[in-house]
XYZ file of C-alpha atoms in Angstrom:
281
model
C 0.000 0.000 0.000
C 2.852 2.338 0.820
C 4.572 2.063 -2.855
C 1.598 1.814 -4.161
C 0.845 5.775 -2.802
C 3.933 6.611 -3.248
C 3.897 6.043 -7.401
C 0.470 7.436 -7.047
C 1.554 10.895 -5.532
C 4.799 10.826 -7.210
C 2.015 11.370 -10.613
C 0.300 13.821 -8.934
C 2.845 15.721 -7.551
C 5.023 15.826 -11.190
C 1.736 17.078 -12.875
C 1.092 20.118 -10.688
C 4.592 20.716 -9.643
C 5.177 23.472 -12.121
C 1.741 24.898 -12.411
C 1.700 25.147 -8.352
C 5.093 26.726 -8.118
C 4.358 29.281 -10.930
C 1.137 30.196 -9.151
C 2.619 30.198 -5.887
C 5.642 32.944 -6.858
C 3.252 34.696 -8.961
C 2.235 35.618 -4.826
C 4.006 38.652 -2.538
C 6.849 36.656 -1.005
C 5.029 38.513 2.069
C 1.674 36.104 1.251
C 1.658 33.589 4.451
C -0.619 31.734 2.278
C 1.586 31.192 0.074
C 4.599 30.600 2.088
C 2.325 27.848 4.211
C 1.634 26.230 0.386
C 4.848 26.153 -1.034
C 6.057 24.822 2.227
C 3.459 21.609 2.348
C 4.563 21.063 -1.410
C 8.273 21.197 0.104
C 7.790 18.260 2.144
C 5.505 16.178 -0.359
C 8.369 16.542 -2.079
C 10.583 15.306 0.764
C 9.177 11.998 1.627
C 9.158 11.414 -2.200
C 12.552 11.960 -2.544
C 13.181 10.333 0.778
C 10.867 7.443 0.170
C 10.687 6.882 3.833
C 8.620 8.561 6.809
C 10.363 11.459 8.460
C 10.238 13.379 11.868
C 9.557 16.698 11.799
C 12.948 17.461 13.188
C 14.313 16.142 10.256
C 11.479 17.905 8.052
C 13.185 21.438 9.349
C 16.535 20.279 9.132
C 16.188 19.350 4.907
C 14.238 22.517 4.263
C 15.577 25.329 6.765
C 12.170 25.967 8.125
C 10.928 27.586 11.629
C 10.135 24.339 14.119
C 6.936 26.148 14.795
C 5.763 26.690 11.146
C 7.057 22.588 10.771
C 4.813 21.498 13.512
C 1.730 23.361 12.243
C 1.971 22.565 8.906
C 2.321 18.531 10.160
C -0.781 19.313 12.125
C -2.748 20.814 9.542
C -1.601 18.174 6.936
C -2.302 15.297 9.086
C -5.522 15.890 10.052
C -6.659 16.813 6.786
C -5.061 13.426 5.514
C -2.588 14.288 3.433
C 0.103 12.974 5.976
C 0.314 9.829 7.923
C 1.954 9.516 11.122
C 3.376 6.067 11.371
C 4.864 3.866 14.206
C 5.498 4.184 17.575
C 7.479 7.532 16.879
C 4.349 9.298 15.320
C 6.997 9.524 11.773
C 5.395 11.046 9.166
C 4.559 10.124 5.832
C 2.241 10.888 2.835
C -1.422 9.768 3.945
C -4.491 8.282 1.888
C -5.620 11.817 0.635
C -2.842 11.811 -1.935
C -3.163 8.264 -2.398
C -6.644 9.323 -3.672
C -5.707 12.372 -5.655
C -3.190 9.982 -7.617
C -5.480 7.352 -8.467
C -8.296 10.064 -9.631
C -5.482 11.652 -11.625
C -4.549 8.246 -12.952
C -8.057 7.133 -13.609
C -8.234 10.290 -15.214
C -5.576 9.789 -17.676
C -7.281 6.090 -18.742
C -10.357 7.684 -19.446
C -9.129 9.678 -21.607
C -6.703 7.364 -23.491
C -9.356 5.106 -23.897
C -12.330 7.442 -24.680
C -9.792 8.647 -27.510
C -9.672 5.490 -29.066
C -13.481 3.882 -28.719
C -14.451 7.780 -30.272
C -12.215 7.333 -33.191
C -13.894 3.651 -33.794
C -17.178 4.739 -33.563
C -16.547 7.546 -35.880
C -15.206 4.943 -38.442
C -18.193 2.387 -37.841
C -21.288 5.352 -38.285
C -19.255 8.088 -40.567
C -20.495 11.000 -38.213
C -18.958 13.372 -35.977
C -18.500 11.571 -32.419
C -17.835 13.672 -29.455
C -16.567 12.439 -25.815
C -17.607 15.261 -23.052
C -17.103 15.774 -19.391
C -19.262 17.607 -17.296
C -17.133 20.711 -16.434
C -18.434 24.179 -13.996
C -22.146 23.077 -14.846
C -21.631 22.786 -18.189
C -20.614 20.007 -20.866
C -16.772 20.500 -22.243
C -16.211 18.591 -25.179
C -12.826 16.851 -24.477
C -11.947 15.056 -28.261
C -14.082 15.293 -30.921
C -13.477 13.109 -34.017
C -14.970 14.761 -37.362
C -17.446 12.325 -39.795
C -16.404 11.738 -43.518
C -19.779 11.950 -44.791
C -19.469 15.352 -47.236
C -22.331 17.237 -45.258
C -21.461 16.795 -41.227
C -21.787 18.709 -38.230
C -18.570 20.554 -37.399
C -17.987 20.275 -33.459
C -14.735 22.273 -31.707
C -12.717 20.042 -28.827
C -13.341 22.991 -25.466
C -16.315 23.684 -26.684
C -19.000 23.951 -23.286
C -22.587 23.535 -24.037
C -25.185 24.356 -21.575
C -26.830 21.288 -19.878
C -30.726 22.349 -21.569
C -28.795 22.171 -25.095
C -27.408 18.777 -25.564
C -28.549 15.083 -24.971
C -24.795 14.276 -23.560
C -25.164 17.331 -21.231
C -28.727 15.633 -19.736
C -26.688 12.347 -19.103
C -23.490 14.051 -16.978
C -26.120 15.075 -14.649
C -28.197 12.487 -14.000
C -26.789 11.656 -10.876
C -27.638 14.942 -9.186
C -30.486 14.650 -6.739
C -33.676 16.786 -7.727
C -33.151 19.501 -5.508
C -29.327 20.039 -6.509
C -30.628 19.585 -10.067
C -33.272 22.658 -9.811
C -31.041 24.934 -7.998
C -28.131 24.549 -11.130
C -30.518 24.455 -13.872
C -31.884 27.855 -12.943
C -28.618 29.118 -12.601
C -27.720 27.941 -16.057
C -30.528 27.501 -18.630
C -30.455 29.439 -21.571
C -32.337 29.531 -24.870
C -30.309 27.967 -27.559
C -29.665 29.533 -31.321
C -32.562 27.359 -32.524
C -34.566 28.871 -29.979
C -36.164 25.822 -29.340
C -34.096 24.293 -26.196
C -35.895 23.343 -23.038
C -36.167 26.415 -20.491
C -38.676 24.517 -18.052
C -36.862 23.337 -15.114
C -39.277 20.364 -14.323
C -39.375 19.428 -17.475
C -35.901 19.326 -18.347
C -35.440 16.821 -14.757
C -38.483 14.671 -16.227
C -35.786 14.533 -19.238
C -32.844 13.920 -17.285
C -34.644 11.017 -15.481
C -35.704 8.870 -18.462
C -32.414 9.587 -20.201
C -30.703 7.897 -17.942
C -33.010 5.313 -16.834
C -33.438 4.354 -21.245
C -29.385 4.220 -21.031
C -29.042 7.131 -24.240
C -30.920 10.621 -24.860
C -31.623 12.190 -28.435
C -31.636 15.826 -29.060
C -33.047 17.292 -32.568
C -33.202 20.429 -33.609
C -33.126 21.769 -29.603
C -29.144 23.387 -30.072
C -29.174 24.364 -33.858
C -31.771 23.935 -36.913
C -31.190 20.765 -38.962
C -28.991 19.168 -36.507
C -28.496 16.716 -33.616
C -27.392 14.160 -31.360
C -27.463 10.794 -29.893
C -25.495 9.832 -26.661
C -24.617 7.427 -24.442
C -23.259 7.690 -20.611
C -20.235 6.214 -19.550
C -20.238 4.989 -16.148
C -17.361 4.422 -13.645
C -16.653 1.662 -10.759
C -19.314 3.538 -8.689
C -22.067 3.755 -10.641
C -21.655 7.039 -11.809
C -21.460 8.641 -15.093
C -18.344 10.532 -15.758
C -18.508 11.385 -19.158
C -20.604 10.830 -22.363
C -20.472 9.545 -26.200
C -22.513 11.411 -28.674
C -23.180 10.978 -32.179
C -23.497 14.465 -34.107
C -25.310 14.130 -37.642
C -27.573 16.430 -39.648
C -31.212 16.250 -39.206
C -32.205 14.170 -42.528
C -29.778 11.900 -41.231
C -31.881 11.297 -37.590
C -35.139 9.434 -39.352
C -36.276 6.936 -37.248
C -34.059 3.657 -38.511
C -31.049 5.713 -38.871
C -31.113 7.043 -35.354
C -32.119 3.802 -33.531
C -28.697 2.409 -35.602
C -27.194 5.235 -34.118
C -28.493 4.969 -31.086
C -27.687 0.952 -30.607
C -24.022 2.309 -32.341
C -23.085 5.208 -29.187
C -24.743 2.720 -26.843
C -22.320 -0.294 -27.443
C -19.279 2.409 -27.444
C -20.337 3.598 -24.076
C -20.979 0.229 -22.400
C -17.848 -1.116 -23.753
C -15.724 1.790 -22.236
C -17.649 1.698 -18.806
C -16.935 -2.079 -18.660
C -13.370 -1.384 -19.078
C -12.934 1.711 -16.552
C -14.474 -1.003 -13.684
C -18.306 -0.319 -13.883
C -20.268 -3.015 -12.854
């Protein structure tokens, strides 16, 4: 279990490293807030180098710190989770937060390496534009985006963010919010669409949500843009969740009823395959 965190954080901590320093000196060198951060990234960095649990003499002694600033920052840290004291000595080491944050970082990275490749196949097997999409600050981010070769397509931009009362994929990557939660963001958020014909009821758009998820795909014509939409499947995680989302993009004379339930039957297969593989029951 210890090696195991240890590769774990040792991902983590190389993918933020550089973004958290630059943020950190972009601070006054006055900032106690940002002395206290750089500091707890000092000794993550420690016990990786290390690879063993330290006292906090010896944290102070490696990076020249006050023994009063040490012994706060191993509170803090410790009961937060982060750090780990171990043995008889109360030594510390990195804890089961960062364990976590590496394997969601980690998890992370195989969802997207796979999602890259079961878009591109799906793209090949219907001809349309396939999208993969995360749910991102209440809104659906397109993460990759593979283009159809038919000669008239719908054109989709990776980054893109979609409001959830737009898009069938957006309906799916909240499904799992509770009704309340649900009512509270979608008021926030709603907007009319360039169609002018996307959902703006709240209740309605939940009722939506609901089946959506309970059919396993959701359809969307017309509701974003005129002569266009989408069919999309969730893909669910280990917990039950759903994490992210397939969708098919074609034009509209391209949605008639057999088209769309191949289509449909097409994104669902992708999804399910993909949630098999990331653990989901």
């Amino acid at each position: 279990m210890q090696n195991a965190g240890i590769q774990a954080v040792e991902v983590t901590a190389m993918a933020t490293r550089v973004r958290a320093r630059t943020a950190i000196e972009g601070e006054e060198d006055g900032a106690s807030g940002s002395r206290s951060v750089r500091r707890a990234l000092e000794i993550f960095e420690l016990m990786l180098a290390r690879g063993e649990a330290l006292a906090v003499v010896e944290i102070v002694s490696a990076l020249k710190i006050p023994k009063s600033t040490a012994y706060e920052l191993a509170r803090t840290l410790t009961e937060a989770g982060y750090l780990e004291r171990m043995g008889k000595e109360g030594r510390l080491f990195l804890g089961r937060k960062l364990f976590e944050l590496g394997m969601m970082y980690r998890s992370q990275i195989d969802l997207l390496k796979e999602g890259s490749q079961v878009v591109e196949a799906l793209r090949d097997a219907t001809g349309e534009t396939v999208q993969f999409s995360v749910l991102e600050n209440e809104m659906m981010l397109v993460l990759i985006k593979e283009e159809g070769s038919h000669p008239i397509r719908i054109i989709s931009r990776v980054g893109s963010r979609v409001p959830i009362n737009w898009a069938a994929a957006a309906r799916l990557l909240v499904s799992d919010l509770d009704d309340a939660t649900l009512q509270e963001m979608l008021k926030r958020t709603i907007v009319q669409s360039p169609s002018g014909k996307a959902v703006m009821e709240v209740d309605k758009l939940i009722q939506q949500i609901r089946k959506f998820r309970k059919q396993g795909y959701a359809v969307e014509i017309n509701e974003a843009n005129d002569h266009a939409g989408c069919v999309a499947a969730p893909v669910i995680d280990a917990t039950g969740r759903c994490i992210a989302a397939i969708s098919v993009v074609a034009p509209e004379q391209r949605l008639g009823k057999a088209s769309r339930d191949k289509l449909i039957e097409a994104v669902r297969a992708a999804a399910d395959g993909l949630s098999h593989r990331l653990g989901a029951p």
